[in-house]
CSV table of C-alpha atoms in Angstrom, one decimal:
chain,number,residue,atom,x,y,z
N,1,MET,CA,0.0,0.0,0.0
N,2,PRO,CA,1.1,3.6,-0.4
N,3,THR,CA,3.3,5.8,1.7
N,4,LEU,CA,1.6,8.8,3.2
N,5,LEU,CA,3.3,12.1,4.0
N,6,LEU,CA,1.5,14.1,6.6
N,7,VAL,CA,2.5,17.8,6.5
N,8,ARG,CA,1.2,20.0,9.3
N,9,HIS,CA,0.4,23.5,8.0
N,10,GLY,CA,3.1,26.2,8.5
N,11,ARG,CA,3.0,28.5,11.5
N,12,SER,CA,-0.2,30.6,11.5
N,13,THR,CA,-1.2,33.9,13.0
N,14,ALA,CA,-3.3,31.9,15.5
N,15,ASN,CA,-0.3,29.9,16.6
N,16,THR,CA,1.7,33.1,17.3
N,17,GLU,CA,-1.3,34.7,19.0
N,18,GLY,CA,-2.0,31.7,21.2
N,19,LEU,CA,-5.5,31.2,19.8
N,20,LEU,CA,-7.3,28.0,19.2
N,21,ALA,CA,-8.2,28.6,15.6
N,22,GLY,CA,-10.2,25.5,14.8
N,23,TRP,CA,-12.4,26.2,11.7
N,24,THR,CA,-12.2,30.0,12.1
N,25,PRO,CA,-12.1,31.4,8.5
N,26,GLY,CA,-9.3,33.8,7.5
N,27,VAL,CA,-6.5,32.3,9.6
N,28,HIS,CA,-3.4,32.7,7.5
N,29,LEU,CA,0.2,31.8,7.7
N,30,ASP,CA,2.5,34.3,9.4
N,31,ASP,CA,5.8,35.4,7.9
N,32,ARG,CA,7.6,32.4,9.3
N,33,GLY,CA,4.9,30.0,8.1
N,34,THR,CA,5.1,31.6,4.6
N,35,ALA,CA,8.9,30.9,4.6
N,36,GLN,CA,8.3,27.3,5.8
N,37,ALA,CA,5.8,26.8,2.9
N,38,ALA,CA,8.3,28.3,0.4
N,39,ALA,CA,10.9,25.8,1.6
N,40,LEU,CA,8.7,22.7,1.3
N,41,PRO,CA,9.1,22.1,-2.5
N,42,ALA,CA,12.9,21.7,-2.1
N,43,ARG,CA,12.5,19.5,1.0
N,44,LEU,CA,10.2,17.2,-1.0
N,45,ALA,CA,12.1,17.4,-4.3
N,46,PRO,CA,13.5,13.8,-4.2
N,47,LEU,CA,10.0,12.3,-3.8
N,48,PRO,CA,7.6,11.4,-6.8
N,49,LEU,CA,4.3,12.5,-5.3
N,50,ALA,CA,1.3,10.9,-6.8
N,51,GLU,CA,-1.4,13.2,-5.4
N,52,VAL,CA,-2.0,15.9,-2.8
N,53,VAL,CA,-4.9,16.1,-0.4
N,54,THR,CA,-5.5,19.1,1.9
N,55,SER,CA,-7.7,20.3,4.6
N,56,PRO,CA,-10.0,23.0,3.2
N,57,LEU,CA,-8.7,25.6,5.7
N,58,ASP,CA,-6.7,28.6,4.4
N,59,ARG,CA,-3.5,27.8,6.4
N,60,CYS,CA,-3.3,24.4,4.8
N,61,ARG,CA,-4.0,25.7,1.3
N,62,GLU,CA,-1.3,28.4,1.7
N,63,THR,CA,1.2,25.8,3.0
N,64,ILE,CA,0.8,23.6,-0.1
N,65,GLY,CA,0.6,26.5,-2.6
N,66,PRO,CA,4.3,26.7,-3.4
N,67,LEU,CA,4.5,22.9,-3.9
N,68,LEU,CA,1.6,23.0,-6.4
N,69,GLN,CA,3.3,25.9,-8.2
N,70,ALA,CA,6.5,23.9,-8.4
N,71,ARG,CA,4.7,20.8,-9.7
N,72,PRO,CA,2.0,22.1,-12.0
N,73,GLY,CA,0.9,18.6,-13.0
N,74,LEU,CA,0.3,17.4,-9.4
N,75,VAL,CA,-3.3,16.6,-8.8
N,76,HIS,CA,-4.8,18.4,-5.8
N,77,HIS,CA,-7.9,17.4,-3.7
N,78,THR,CA,-9.6,18.8,-0.7
N,79,ASP,CA,-11.1,16.6,2.0
N,80,ASP,CA,-13.1,18.0,5.0
N,81,ARG,CA,-12.4,14.8,7.0
N,82,ILE,CA,-8.7,15.9,7.5
N,83,GLY,CA,-9.8,19.4,8.5
N,84,GLU,CA,-9.1,20.7,12.0
N,85,CYS,CA,-11.0,19.3,15.0
N,86,HIS,CA,-14.3,21.1,15.5
N,87,TYR,CA,-13.7,22.8,18.9
N,88,GLY,CA,-17.1,24.3,19.1
N,89,ASP,CA,-17.4,27.0,21.8
N,90,TRP,CA,-13.7,26.9,22.4
N,91,THR,CA,-13.0,28.1,18.8
N,92,GLY,CA,-11.1,31.4,18.7
N,93,ARG,CA,-10.4,31.5,22.4
N,94,LYS,CA,-7.0,32.1,23.9
N,95,LEU,CA,-5.2,28.9,25.1
N,96,SER,CA,-4.1,30.8,28.2
N,97,GLU,CA,-7.7,31.1,29.2
N,98,LEU,CA,-8.7,27.6,28.3
N,99,LYS,CA,-6.1,26.0,30.5
N,100,ASP,CA,-8.3,26.7,33.5
N,101,GLU,CA,-11.4,25.0,32.0
N,102,PRO,CA,-12.2,21.7,33.8
N,103,LEU,CA,-12.4,20.1,30.3
N,104,MET,CA,-8.8,20.9,29.6
N,105,GLU,CA,-7.7,18.3,32.2
N,106,VAL,CA,-9.7,15.7,30.3
N,107,VAL,CA,-8.3,16.8,27.0
N,108,GLN,CA,-4.8,16.3,28.3
N,109,ALA,CA,-5.2,13.1,30.4
N,110,HIS,CA,-8.2,11.3,28.9
N,111,PRO,CA,-8.9,12.7,25.4
N,112,SER,CA,-10.9,9.7,24.4
N,113,ALA,CA,-13.6,11.0,26.8
N,114,ALA,CA,-13.3,14.7,25.7
N,115,ALA,CA,-16.0,16.3,23.7
N,116,PHE,CA,-15.9,20.1,23.0
N,117,PRO,CA,-19.0,22.0,23.9
N,118,GLY,CA,-20.9,22.7,20.7
N,119,GLY,CA,-18.2,20.8,18.7
N,120,GLU,CA,-17.1,17.2,18.3
N,121,SER,CA,-15.4,14.6,20.4
N,122,MET,CA,-11.7,13.8,20.0
N,123,ARG,CA,-12.8,10.2,19.2
N,124,ALA,CA,-14.9,11.4,16.3
N,125,MET,CA,-12.0,13.6,15.1
N,126,GLN,CA,-9.7,10.6,15.0
N,127,THR,CA,-12.3,8.3,13.4
N,128,ARG,CA,-13.1,10.6,10.5
N,129,ALA,CA,-9.4,11.2,9.8
N,130,ALA,CA,-8.4,7.6,9.9
N,131,GLU,CA,-11.3,6.7,7.6
N,132,ALA,CA,-10.2,9.3,5.1
N,133,VAL,CA,-6.6,7.9,5.1
N,134,ARG,CA,-7.8,4.4,4.5
N,135,GLU,CA,-10.0,5.5,1.6
N,136,TRP,CA,-7.2,7.5,0.1
N,137,ASN,CA,-4.8,4.7,0.5
N,138,ALA,CA,-7.0,2.4,-1.5
N,139,ARG,CA,-7.7,5.1,-4.2
N,140,VAL,CA,-4.0,6.0,-4.6
N,141,GLU,CA,-3.0,2.3,-4.8
N,142,ARG,CA,-5.6,1.7,-7.4
N,143,ASP,CA,-4.6,4.7,-9.5
N,144,HIS,CA,-0.8,4.8,-9.0
N,145,GLY,CA,0.3,1.4,-7.7
N,146,PRO,CA,1.3,0.0,-4.3
N,147,ASP,CA,4.6,1.9,-4.1
N,148,ALA,CA,3.1,5.4,-4.6
N,149,VAL,CA,3.8,8.3,-2.3
N,150,TYR,CA,1.1,10.9,-1.6
N,151,LEU,CA,0.7,13.9,0.7
N,152,MET,CA,-1.9,15.2,3.1
N,153,CYS,CA,-1.6,18.7,4.5
N,154,SER,CA,-3.5,18.8,7.8
N,155,HIS,CA,-3.4,20.0,11.4
N,156,GLY,CA,-1.6,19.1,14.6
N,157,ASP,CA,-4.3,17.2,16.5
N,158,ILE,CA,-5.3,15.4,13.3
N,159,ILE,CA,-1.8,14.3,12.5
N,160,LYS,CA,-1.1,13.2,16.1
N,161,SER,CA,-4.3,11.1,16.1
N,162,LEU,CA,-3.3,9.4,12.8
N,163,VAL,CA,0.2,8.6,14.2
N,164,ALA,CA,-1.5,7.1,17.3
N,165,ASP,CA,-3.8,5.1,15.0
N,166,ALA,CA,-0.8,3.8,13.0
N,167,LEU,CA,1.2,2.8,16.1
N,168,GLY,CA,-1.8,1.1,17.7
N,169,LEU,CA,-1.8,3.6,20.6
N,170,HIS,CA,-4.9,4.4,22.5
N,171,LEU,CA,-6.1,7.9,21.8
N,172,ASP,CA,-5.5,8.7,25.5
N,173,LEU,CA,-1.7,8.5,24.7
N,174,PHE,CA,-1.8,10.8,21.6
N,175,GLN,CA,-0.9,13.9,23.6
N,176,ARG,CA,2.5,12.4,24.1
N,177,ILE,CA,3.2,13.0,20.4
N,178,SER,CA,4.4,16.4,19.0
N,179,VAL,CA,4.5,17.7,15.5
N,180,GLU,CA,5.7,21.2,14.7
N,181,PRO,CA,4.4,23.5,12.0
N,182,CYS,CA,5.4,22.4,8.5
N,183,SER,CA,6.8,19.2,9.8
N,184,VAL,CA,6.7,16.0,7.7
N,185,THR,CA,5.5,12.7,9.2
N,186,ALA,CA,5.7,9.6,7.0
N,187,ILE,CA,3.7,6.4,7.4
N,188,ARG,CA,4.0,3.5,5.1
N,189,TYR,CA,0.9,1.3,5.1
N,190,THR,CA,1.0,-2.4,4.3
N,191,ARG,CA,-1.7,-5.1,4.3
N,192,LEU,CA,-1.1,-6.1,7.9
N,193,ARG,CA,0.4,-3.1,9.6
N,194,PRO,CA,1.6,0.5,9.1
N,195,PHE,CA,5.2,1.6,9.7
N,196,LEU,CA,6.0,5.1,11.1
N,197,LEU,CA,9.1,6.2,9.0
N,198,ARG,CA,9.4,9.9,10.1
N,199,LEU,CA,7.7,11.8,12.9
N,200,GLY,CA,7.5,15.6,12.9
N,201,ASP,CA,10.6,16.0,10.7
N,202,THR,CA,11.4,19.7,10.0
N,203,GLY,CA,15.2,19.3,9.3
N,204,ASP,CA,15.7,22.0,11.9
N,205,PHE,CA,16.8,21.2,15.5
N,206,ALA,CA,16.4,24.8,16.8
N,207,SER,CA,13.2,23.8,18.7
N,208,LEU,CA,15.2,21.3,20.8
N,209,ALA,CA,17.4,24.0,22.3
N,210,PRO,CA,16.8,25.0,25.9
N,211,ARG,CA,14.4,27.9,26.2
N,212,GLU,CA,14.2,30.8,28.6
N,213,GLU,CA,10.8,29.5,29.7
N,214,PRO,CA,10.7,25.7,30.0
N,215,PRO,CA,7.9,24.1,28.0
N,216,ALA,CA,4.8,23.3,30.0
N,217,GLY,CA,4.0,19.7,30.9
N,218,ASP,CA,0.7,19.8,29.0
N,219,ALA,CA,0.3,19.4,25.2
N,220,THR,CA,-0.8,22.5,23.2
N,221,VAL,CA,-4.3,21.8,21.9
N,222,GLY,CA,-4.2,22.1,18.2
N,223,GLY,CA,-0.4,22.1,18.1
N,224,ASP,CA,2.3,24.5,19.3
N,225,ALA,CA,4.0,27.2,17.3
N,226,GLY,CA,7.4,25.5,17.0
N,227,ALA,CA,10.8,27.1,17.4
N,228,PRO,CA,10.7,30.8,18.3
């Protein structure tokens, strides 16, 4: 079966402002995110991509734009099922405010039981994304052969949940996974099991350097902003 490249969108204005963007329209890449997107075609140059599938949200479309310009013949699709989690009433709120919500403790420690008010559950988020991947795997294999490589551009929580699914991890463990903006995660699917080949690869180790403020023990809902 095919190899899937999961690209998280580049750093967005919501990332730098500490907002939980969700499906808020008009959230774009910031200057760093735009530079990350511009560098993506060179990073992926050695790979023969069969197709590209993106979340419908602006920050994903902008991330993949330079790649599509560099490869004008590359077929591009949009799939709502790999769009961001529907955070409901939490959408657009500051993460610094949300950390005091009782639900945040559930999101961190027991996400399989977390459902956002007016939105969806994290279980439903993972299920729809995993179903999308399995359908696209079959379609890409049918049209391009079992050794094909294709790309999905999506969001932090979606990608983390797909990595957990590939590794056979319970959703309650997915907050232990981290993927930075414009990172590449690669999963090779086979008939019996998937193999995680890369996780959150940016080619840049700056985010591993000690910071003036140590990172918090909790995961950033929606994904963090990456290196300063």
